[in-house]
Coordinates of C-alpha atoms in Angstrom, one line a residue:
Chain Q
R35 CA 24.9 98.0 -39.7
V36 CA 27.6 100.0 -37.9
S37 CA 29.0 102.7 -40.1
S38 CA 32.2 104.5 -39.7
D39 CA 32.1 108.3 -39.4
G40 CA 28.3 108.3 -39.2
K41 CA 28.0 108.4 -43.0
P42 CA 26.1 105.6 -44.9
P43 CA 28.4 102.6 -45.8
K44 CA 30.1 102.7 -49.2
F45 CA 28.1 100.9 -52.0
Q46 CA 29.5 97.4 -52.5
P47 CA 28.5 96.1 -56.0
P48 CA 27.1 92.6 -56.0
P49 CA 29.7 89.8 -56.9
K50 CA 29.9 89.0 -60.6
P51 CA 28.0 85.8 -61.5
V52 CA 30.2 82.8 -62.3
I53 CA 29.2 81.4 -65.7
I54 CA 29.9 77.7 -66.1
D55 CA 30.0 77.1 -69.8
R56 CA 28.7 73.5 -70.2
K57 CA 29.5 73.4 -73.9
T58 CA 33.3 73.9 -73.5
Q59 CA 33.4 71.4 -70.7
K60 CA 31.8 68.8 -72.9
E61 CA 34.3 69.5 -75.7
E62 CA 37.2 68.7 -73.5
R63 CA 35.9 65.1 -73.1
R64 CA 36.9 64.4 -76.7
F65 CA 36.6 61.0 -78.2
L66 CA 39.6 58.8 -77.2
S67 CA 40.2 56.0 -79.7
P68 CA 40.2 52.6 -77.9
E69 CA 43.7 51.6 -79.1
F70 CA 45.3 54.3 -77.0
I71 CA 44.3 52.6 -73.7
P72 CA 47.1 50.2 -72.7
P73 CA 46.1 46.6 -71.9
R74 CA 46.6 45.1 -68.4
G75 CA 49.9 43.4 -68.1
R76 CA 53.4 43.6 -66.8
T77 CA 55.0 45.5 -69.7
D78 CA 56.9 48.7 -69.0
P79 CA 54.7 51.8 -69.5
L80 CA 57.7 53.4 -71.4
K81 CA 56.8 51.1 -74.3
Y82 CA 53.2 52.4 -74.5
Y83 CA 54.5 56.0 -74.2
I84 CA 56.9 55.5 -77.2
E85 CA 54.1 53.8 -79.2
R86 CA 51.8 56.7 -78.4
K87 CA 54.3 59.2 -79.7
D88 CA 54.5 57.3 -83.0
M89 CA 50.7 57.1 -83.2
I90 CA 50.4 60.9 -82.6
Q91 CA 53.0 61.5 -85.3
R92 CA 50.9 59.6 -87.8
R93 CA 47.7 61.3 -86.7
K94 CA 49.2 64.7 -87.3
V95 CA 50.0 63.9 -90.9
F96 CA 47.0 61.7 -91.7
N97 CA 43.5 62.3 -90.3
I98 CA 42.0 59.2 -88.6
P99 CA 38.3 60.2 -88.0
K100 CA 36.4 59.2 -85.0
F101 CA 34.1 56.2 -85.6
Y102 CA 32.4 53.4 -83.7
V103 CA 31.6 49.8 -84.3
G104 CA 28.5 50.0 -86.5
S105 CA 29.4 53.1 -88.5
V106 CA 29.8 52.8 -92.3
L107 CA 33.3 53.7 -93.6
A108 CA 35.0 54.0 -97.0
V109 CA 38.7 53.2 -97.1
T110 CA 41.1 54.0 -100.0
T111 CA 44.3 51.9 -99.9
A112 CA 47.3 52.0 -102.2
D113 CA 47.6 48.8 -104.3
P114 CA 50.4 48.2 -106.8
Y115 CA 48.4 45.8 -108.8
A116 CA 45.2 47.9 -109.4
S117 CA 45.0 50.0 -112.6
D118 CA 44.5 53.2 -110.7
K119 CA 47.1 52.2 -108.0
S120 CA 44.4 52.6 -105.4
K121 CA 41.4 50.6 -104.1
R122 CA 38.2 51.9 -102.4
F123 CA 36.1 49.7 -100.1
V124 CA 32.9 50.6 -98.4
G125 CA 31.5 48.6 -95.4
I126 CA 30.2 48.6 -91.9
C127 CA 32.7 48.4 -89.1
I128 CA 32.2 45.0 -87.4
Q129 CA 34.9 45.0 -84.8
R130 CA 37.9 47.1 -83.7
G131 CA 40.8 45.1 -82.2
G132 CA 44.4 45.5 -81.2
K133 CA 46.2 48.1 -79.1
G134 CA 48.8 50.6 -80.1
L135 CA 50.2 50.8 -83.6
G136 CA 48.8 47.4 -84.6
A137 CA 45.2 48.5 -84.1
T138 CA 42.8 47.1 -86.7
F139 CA 39.2 47.4 -87.8
V140 CA 37.1 45.0 -89.9
L141 CA 34.7 46.3 -92.6
R142 CA 32.0 44.1 -93.9
N143 CA 29.9 44.4 -97.1
V144 CA 28.0 42.1 -99.4
I145 CA 29.1 42.6 -103.1
E146 CA 27.2 40.7 -105.8
D147 CA 25.7 38.3 -103.3
Q148 CA 29.2 37.5 -101.8
G149 CA 29.9 38.7 -98.3
V150 CA 33.3 40.3 -98.0
E151 CA 35.2 41.3 -94.9
I152 CA 38.5 43.2 -95.0
C153 CA 40.6 43.9 -91.9
Y154 CA 42.5 47.2 -92.2
E155 CA 45.3 48.5 -89.9
L156 CA 44.6 52.0 -88.7
Y157 CA 48.2 53.1 -88.8
S158 CA 49.3 51.3 -92.0
P159 CA 51.0 53.8 -94.4
R160 CA 49.1 52.1 -97.4
I161 CA 45.8 53.6 -96.3
Q162 CA 45.4 56.9 -98.2
A163 CA 42.0 58.0 -96.9
I164 CA 39.3 57.0 -94.4
E165 CA 35.9 58.6 -94.7
V166 CA 33.0 58.1 -92.3
L167 CA 29.9 57.9 -94.5
K168 CA 27.5 57.3 -91.6
L169 CA 28.6 57.8 -87.9
E170 CA 26.4 55.8 -85.6
K171 CA 26.6 53.3 -82.8
R172 CA 24.8 49.9 -82.5
L173 CA 23.5 48.1 -79.4
D174 CA 26.7 45.9 -79.3
E175 CA 30.4 46.5 -79.5
N176 CA 31.0 43.4 -81.7
L177 CA 28.9 42.9 -84.8
V178 CA 30.4 39.6 -85.9
Y179 CA 26.9 38.1 -85.8
L180 CA 26.1 39.9 -89.1
R181 CA 27.7 36.9 -90.8
D182 CA 24.8 34.8 -89.7
A183 CA 22.2 37.5 -90.2
L184 CA 20.2 37.9 -93.5
P185 CA 22.4 39.5 -96.1
E186 CA 20.2 42.6 -96.4
Y187 CA 21.6 43.9 -93.1
S188 CA 25.2 43.8 -94.4
T189 CA 24.7 45.3 -97.8
F190 CA 25.7 48.9 -98.3
D191 CA 25.8 50.9 -101.5
V192 CA 29.4 51.3 -102.8
N193 CA 28.5 54.8 -104.0
M194 CA 26.7 55.9 -100.9
K195 CA 26.7 59.6 -100.2
P196 CA 28.1 60.6 -96.7
V197 CA 25.4 61.3 -94.2
P198 CA 26.2 64.5 -92.3
P199 CA 26.0 64.1 -88.5
T200 CA 23.0 65.7 -86.9
D201 CA 24.3 66.5 -83.4
H202 CA 27.8 67.4 -82.6
E203 CA 27.7 65.8 -79.1
E204 CA 25.4 62.9 -79.1
I205 CA 26.1 59.9 -81.4
P206 CA 22.9 58.3 -82.6
V207 CA 22.4 54.7 -81.3
N208 CA 20.8 52.5 -83.9
K209 CA 18.5 50.2 -82.0
L210 CA 18.1 47.9 -84.9
Q211 CA 17.2 44.3 -84.1
V212 CA 18.7 42.0 -86.8
R213 CA 16.9 38.9 -88.2
M214 CA 19.0 35.8 -88.5
K215 CA 19.3 33.1 -91.1
P216 CA 18.1 29.6 -89.9
K217 CA 20.4 27.8 -87.5
P218 CA 23.2 26.5 -87.5
W219 CA 25.2 29.7 -87.0
S220 CA 29.0 30.1 -86.8
K221 CA 28.6 30.8 -83.0
R222 CA 25.8 30.2 -80.6
W223 CA 24.8 33.8 -80.4
E224 CA 21.8 33.1 -78.0
R225 CA 24.3 32.2 -75.2
P226 CA 24.8 34.8 -72.4
K227 CA 28.6 34.8 -72.9
Y228 CA 28.2 37.0 -76.0
N229 CA 25.6 39.2 -74.4
I230 CA 24.1 40.3 -77.7
K231 CA 21.2 42.8 -77.7
G232 CA 21.0 43.5 -81.4
I233 CA 19.4 40.2 -82.6
K234 CA 15.7 39.5 -82.8
F235 CA 15.8 35.9 -81.6
E236 CA 13.0 33.9 -83.2
L237 CA 13.9 30.7 -81.3
P238 CA 11.4 28.9 -79.2
E239 CA 11.2 29.8 -75.4
H240 CA 12.6 26.5 -74.2
K241 CA 15.8 26.9 -76.3
M242 CA 16.3 30.5 -75.0
K243 CA 16.0 29.1 -71.4
A244 CA 18.4 26.2 -72.1
A245 CA 20.9 28.7 -73.4
Q246 CA 20.8 30.5 -70.0
K247 CA 22.3 27.3 -68.5
W248 CA 25.7 28.6 -69.7
S249 CA 25.5 31.9 -67.9
Q250 CA 28.3 32.8 -65.5
P251 CA 26.6 35.3 -63.1
W252 CA 29.7 35.4 -60.8
M253 CA 32.0 36.9 -63.4
E254 CA 30.4 40.3 -62.9
F255 CA 31.6 40.3 -59.2
D256 CA 35.1 38.9 -59.8
M257 CA 37.4 41.7 -58.5
L258 CA 40.6 40.3 -60.1
R259 CA 39.1 40.9 -63.5
E260 CA 38.4 44.6 -62.8
Y261 CA 40.3 47.1 -64.9
N262 CA 39.6 50.7 -63.9
I263 CA 40.6 52.8 -66.9
S264 CA 39.4 56.2 -65.6
K265 CA 42.7 57.6 -64.3
I266 CA 44.8 56.1 -67.2
E267 CA 42.2 57.6 -69.7
E268 CA 42.5 61.0 -68.2
K269 CA 46.3 61.1 -68.4
I270 CA 46.3 59.9 -72.0
R271 CA 43.6 62.4 -72.9
K272 CA 45.7 65.2 -71.5
E273 CA 48.8 64.0 -73.2
L274 CA 46.9 63.7 -76.6
N275 CA 45.4 67.2 -76.3
E276 CA 48.8 68.7 -75.5
E277 CA 50.6 66.9 -78.4
L278 CA 47.9 67.5 -81.0
E279 CA 47.7 71.2 -80.3
K280 CA 51.4 71.7 -81.0
Chain T
M73 CA 56.8 43.9 -79.8
M74 CA 55.5 46.5 -82.3
P75 CA 54.7 46.7 -86.0
I76 CA 57.0 48.6 -88.3
W77 CA 56.3 49.5 -92.0
T78 CA 58.9 49.9 -94.9
K79 CA 58.6 52.5 -97.6
S80 CA 57.1 49.9 -99.9
G81 CA 54.2 49.2 -97.5
E82 CA 55.4 45.8 -96.0
K83 CA 54.9 45.2 -92.4
H84 CA 57.6 43.7 -90.1
A85 CA 57.3 42.8 -86.4
V86 CA 59.9 44.4 -84.2
T87 CA 61.1 43.8 -80.6
L88 CA 62.0 46.7 -78.3
L89 CA 65.2 46.2 -76.2
K90 CA 66.2 48.9 -73.6
V91 CA 69.8 49.4 -72.6
Q92 CA 69.5 50.1 -68.9
D93 CA 72.6 51.2 -66.9
C94 CA 75.2 49.2 -68.8
H95 CA 78.8 49.7 -67.6
V96 CA 82.1 48.1 -68.4
L97 CA 83.3 46.4 -65.2
R98 CA 86.7 44.8 -65.8
Y99 CA 89.3 44.2 -68.5
V100 CA 90.8 40.7 -68.6
S101 CA 93.9 40.3 -70.9
K102 CA 94.4 37.4 -73.3
E103 CA 97.0 35.7 -71.1
E104 CA 95.0 36.1 -67.9
S105 CA 91.8 34.6 -69.4
G106 CA 93.7 31.8 -71.4
G107 CA 91.6 32.4 -74.5
K108 CA 92.3 33.7 -78.0
T109 CA 91.2 37.3 -77.4
A110 CA 90.9 39.7 -74.5
K111 CA 87.7 39.9 -72.6
L112 CA 85.6 42.8 -71.2
L113 CA 83.2 42.1 -68.3
V114 CA 80.0 44.2 -68.7
G115 CA 77.3 44.6 -66.1
G116 CA 73.5 45.2 -66.8
K117 CA 70.7 46.6 -64.8
N118 CA 71.2 48.3 -61.4
V119 CA 70.0 46.3 -58.4
S120 CA 70.2 46.8 -54.6
P121 CA 73.6 46.0 -53.0
F122 CA 72.0 44.6 -49.8
S123 CA 71.1 41.1 -51.0
K124 CA 74.6 39.9 -51.6
P125 CA 77.8 39.7 -49.3
E126 CA 80.5 42.3 -49.4
S127 CA 82.9 39.9 -51.2
A128 CA 80.6 40.0 -54.2
H129 CA 80.8 43.7 -54.5
E130 CA 84.6 43.9 -55.2
I131 CA 84.3 44.1 -59.0
F132 CA 81.7 46.8 -58.7
K133 CA 83.7 48.9 -56.2
E134 CA 86.8 48.8 -58.4
A135 CA 84.8 50.1 -61.4
G136 CA 83.0 52.6 -59.2
V137 CA 79.5 51.4 -60.2
P138 CA 76.4 50.3 -58.3
R139 CA 75.8 46.5 -58.2
K140 CA 74.5 45.1 -61.4
Q141 CA 72.0 42.2 -61.8
K142 CA 73.8 40.4 -64.6
V143 CA 77.5 40.3 -65.6
T144 CA 78.5 38.9 -69.0
T145 CA 81.8 38.6 -70.9
F146 CA 82.4 39.9 -74.4
N147 CA 85.4 38.7 -76.5
V148 CA 87.2 41.8 -77.7
T149 CA 90.2 42.6 -80.0
D150 CA 93.1 44.6 -78.4
D151 CA 92.2 47.8 -80.3
A152 CA 88.6 47.8 -78.9
I153 CA 89.5 47.8 -75.2
I154 CA 87.4 50.2 -73.0
K155 CA 88.3 51.6 -69.6
P156 CA 86.3 50.0 -66.8
G157 CA 83.6 52.3 -65.5
T158 CA 82.6 53.7 -68.9
P159 CA 78.8 53.6 -69.5
L160 CA 77.5 51.9 -72.7
Y161 CA 74.6 53.3 -74.7
A162 CA 72.1 52.1 -77.3
A163 CA 73.9 54.3 -79.8
H164 CA 76.7 51.7 -79.8
F165 CA 74.6 50.0 -82.5
R166 CA 73.4 51.6 -85.7
P167 CA 70.3 51.0 -87.9
G168 CA 71.0 48.6 -90.7
Q169 CA 73.3 46.5 -88.6
F170 CA 72.7 42.8 -87.9
V171 CA 72.7 41.5 -84.3
D172 CA 72.6 38.3 -82.3
V173 CA 70.4 38.3 -79.2
T174 CA 70.9 35.8 -76.3
A175 CA 68.6 35.3 -73.4
K176 CA 67.2 32.7 -71.1
T177 CA 64.0 31.1 -72.6
I178 CA 60.7 31.1 -70.8
G179 CA 60.7 28.2 -68.3
K180 CA 57.9 25.7 -68.9
G181 CA 58.8 23.4 -65.9
F182 CA 58.7 19.6 -66.1
Q183 CA 57.2 18.8 -69.5
G184 CA 56.3 15.6 -71.3
V185 CA 57.9 14.3 -74.4
V186 CA 55.2 15.6 -76.8
K187 CA 55.6 19.3 -75.8
R188 CA 59.3 19.2 -75.1
W189 CA 60.6 17.2 -78.2
G190 CA 57.6 17.3 -80.5
F191 CA 56.9 13.6 -80.5
K192 CA 53.6 12.5 -82.1
G193 CA 52.3 10.4 -79.3
Q194 CA 49.7 7.7 -79.8
P195 CA 46.1 7.8 -81.3
A196 CA 43.2 8.9 -79.0
S197 CA 41.1 5.8 -79.6
H198 CA 41.1 2.3 -81.4
G199 CA 42.1 0.3 -78.3
Q200 CA 45.0 2.4 -76.8
T201 CA 45.1 1.6 -73.1
K202 CA 46.4 4.5 -71.0
T203 CA 48.9 5.5 -73.8
H204 CA 48.3 8.8 -75.6
R205 CA 51.3 11.1 -74.9
R206 CA 54.0 8.5 -74.0
P207 CA 57.4 8.2 -75.7
G208 CA 56.8 4.6 -76.8
A209 CA 60.0 2.6 -77.5
V210 CA 63.1 4.0 -76.0
S211 CA 65.9 2.0 -77.8
T212 CA 66.4 -1.1 -80.0
N213 CA 66.9 -4.7 -79.0
K214 CA 70.5 -5.0 -80.3
A215 CA 71.7 -1.9 -78.5
A216 CA 70.7 -3.4 -75.1
K217 CA 71.1 0.0 -73.5
V218 CA 69.6 3.5 -73.7
Y219 CA 71.9 6.0 -75.5
R220 CA 73.1 9.1 -73.7
G221 CA 71.1 12.2 -74.6
K222 CA 67.9 10.2 -75.4
K223 CA 65.0 12.6 -75.7
M224 CA 62.8 12.0 -72.6
P225 CA 60.6 14.1 -70.4
G226 CA 62.3 16.7 -68.2
K227 CA 62.6 20.4 -67.3
M228 CA 62.0 22.5 -70.4
G229 CA 63.0 26.1 -71.0
N230 CA 65.0 28.5 -68.7
I231 CA 68.2 27.9 -70.8
Y232 CA 70.2 30.3 -72.8
R233 CA 69.3 30.5 -76.5
T234 CA 70.4 32.9 -79.3
S235 CA 68.5 34.4 -82.2
F236 CA 71.0 35.1 -85.0
G237 CA 71.0 37.7 -87.7
L238 CA 68.4 40.1 -86.5
K239 CA 68.3 43.5 -88.3
V240 CA 68.4 46.7 -86.2
W241 CA 65.6 49.0 -87.7
R242 CA 65.7 52.0 -85.3
I243 CA 67.5 53.4 -82.3
N244 CA 66.1 55.8 -79.8
T245 CA 69.1 57.7 -78.2
K246 CA 67.0 59.5 -75.6
H247 CA 65.5 56.4 -73.9
D248 CA 68.3 54.0 -75.1
I249 CA 66.0 51.6 -77.0
I250 CA 67.1 49.3 -79.9
Y251 CA 64.3 48.1 -82.3
V252 CA 65.4 44.6 -83.4
N253 CA 63.6 42.6 -86.2
G254 CA 61.5 39.6 -85.3
S255 CA 61.2 37.9 -81.9
V256 CA 63.8 37.4 -79.2
P257 CA 64.0 34.6 -76.6
G258 CA 62.8 35.3 -73.1
H259 CA 59.8 36.8 -71.4
T260 CA 58.9 40.5 -71.3
N261 CA 61.3 42.6 -69.2
C262 CA 64.0 39.9 -69.1
L263 CA 67.7 40.5 -69.4
V264 CA 69.2 40.0 -72.8
K265 CA 72.7 40.1 -74.3
V266 CA 73.1 41.8 -77.7
R267 CA 76.2 41.3 -79.8
D268 CA 77.3 42.1 -83.4
S269 CA 76.3 39.1 -85.6
K270 CA 78.8 36.3 -86.2
L271 CA 77.0 35.1 -89.3
P272 CA 79.3 35.1 -92.4
T273 CA 76.6 36.8 -94.6
Y274 CA 76.6 39.9 -92.3
K275 CA 80.3 40.1 -91.8
D276 CA 80.8 43.3 -93.8
C277 CA 77.4 44.9 -92.9
N278 CA 78.5 47.6 -90.5
K279 CA 80.4 50.2 -92.5
N280 CA 81.3 52.8 -89.9
P281 CA 80.4 51.6 -86.4
P282 CA 81.2 53.8 -83.4
F283 CA 84.5 52.2 -82.5
P284 CA 85.3 51.1 -79.7
T285 CA 81.9 52.4 -78.5
F286 CA 79.7 55.5 -78.5
F287 CA 80.9 57.9 -75.8
A288 CA 78.2 60.3 -74.5
D289 CA 80.6 63.0 -73.5
G290 CA 82.2 63.2 -76.9
D291 CA 81.7 65.8 -79.6
E292 CA 79.1 63.8 -81.7
E293 CA 75.5 65.0 -81.2
L294 CA 73.1 62.4 -82.4
P295 CA 69.4 63.1 -83.1
E296 CA 66.8 61.6 -80.8
D297 CA 65.8 58.8 -83.3
L298 CA 68.0 57.0 -85.8
F299 CA 66.1 55.3 -88.6
D300 CA 67.1 52.7 -91.2
E301 CA 66.8 53.9 -94.8
E302 CA 63.9 51.6 -95.7
I303 CA 61.7 52.5 -92.7
F304 CA 58.5 54.4 -93.4
Q305 CA 58.7 57.4 -91.1
F306 CA 55.4 58.7 -89.7
T307 CA 56.3 62.3 -90.6
D308 CA 56.0 61.3 -94.4
P309 CA 52.6 61.2 -96.2
S310 CA 50.9 57.9 -97.1
V311 CA 52.6 55.4 -99.4
T312 CA 51.6 55.6 -103.1
F313 CA 52.7 53.3 -105.9
A314 CA 53.6 55.3 -109.0

């Protein structure tokens, strides 16, 4: 190397190593509740923005924990006719529906041999507490088939102790295959339209093959049905993070 | 449409109506219009001026306002006259007031008698030949004619209809949105006319309305959201029954 003034070049310390902290990057991708994502349609986005402001207001005052379909929850609601003025119900979350303030979730449990399903609204002011007793995912997003499964798969102890989550990042997926009651079922769950992976079908081979007759393989390639949420999700996540930190 | 909860925990469905660039266009006096009261022409949403001829722009040029998509008349008493060109805001209405909403219903096209008028039709089987959703008999023998206004198939929808006596639950002054109880005729994002209710039960409902209207450049400073007394506000903790 050519040096100025004939003296050895000045010592340049090596550049500082850039540390990419994977943990903080993962925390930023926080769980976004599905009711925040607006549905496809021709409504003015201003309506969803105003609804989101109300939802964030409610979340600041009352904690709505993160949960998935398949987790066991305990919900306490205010009831004017109960002796304690409040009711507690424990059950497994079967489905989450609705968008915006009208978002609902259905809890199922079998109490004294009677199956009970209650549909709660997430943002209703009558709900006093939501506790997640067991946070886990199942193989499907919709567990309505539990109505036709053996009752042991829907029974949960009313005085169950909350199970602490093992990992902070990964949600355990329960790969349970549920055994069904004999047919007839409320819906033909073996048909490909429902795309259920969590049932152990004990039907004969020819019946499973006959059910594939109703498959619609072209739906997967239909471009008009595509709804790309990634950009909308990012914007809403940013908005949520800003508002909740205030 | 959105849900809204009261302080006792009951849920009501609510329609959101946005007041978008409303201006008063012209004042028509009682003698000029030939009616019982004076009229005020009010224009709605802004729209491009290029799709209509110059002659149609006269009203808007006089008021000094861009071309509006819809122009409606309101019957007004003499002490409520407003100068043409003043903008109208959602704060003209107050929560707790009752309101009538008029709009064009969703057009269903040419429809048969069962959908249009609710006729029962005929049974599906037991020998019916090609007759399942037909009107059946149209008149009697003695009449020897069909009366005017007989319910028959035709174009359904796309006509003006009003929902009366809708309560105003909440008003957003920043975005000019009125939250009105129940459903309203028309499709999403359609133009709608909102008036104070003419029902006799709600005659004395509005105690201190902004009269003649809410002026934005006045001294009054309203908060961003105006709520009715019975609404559960999300800043409060959950409802408990004592």
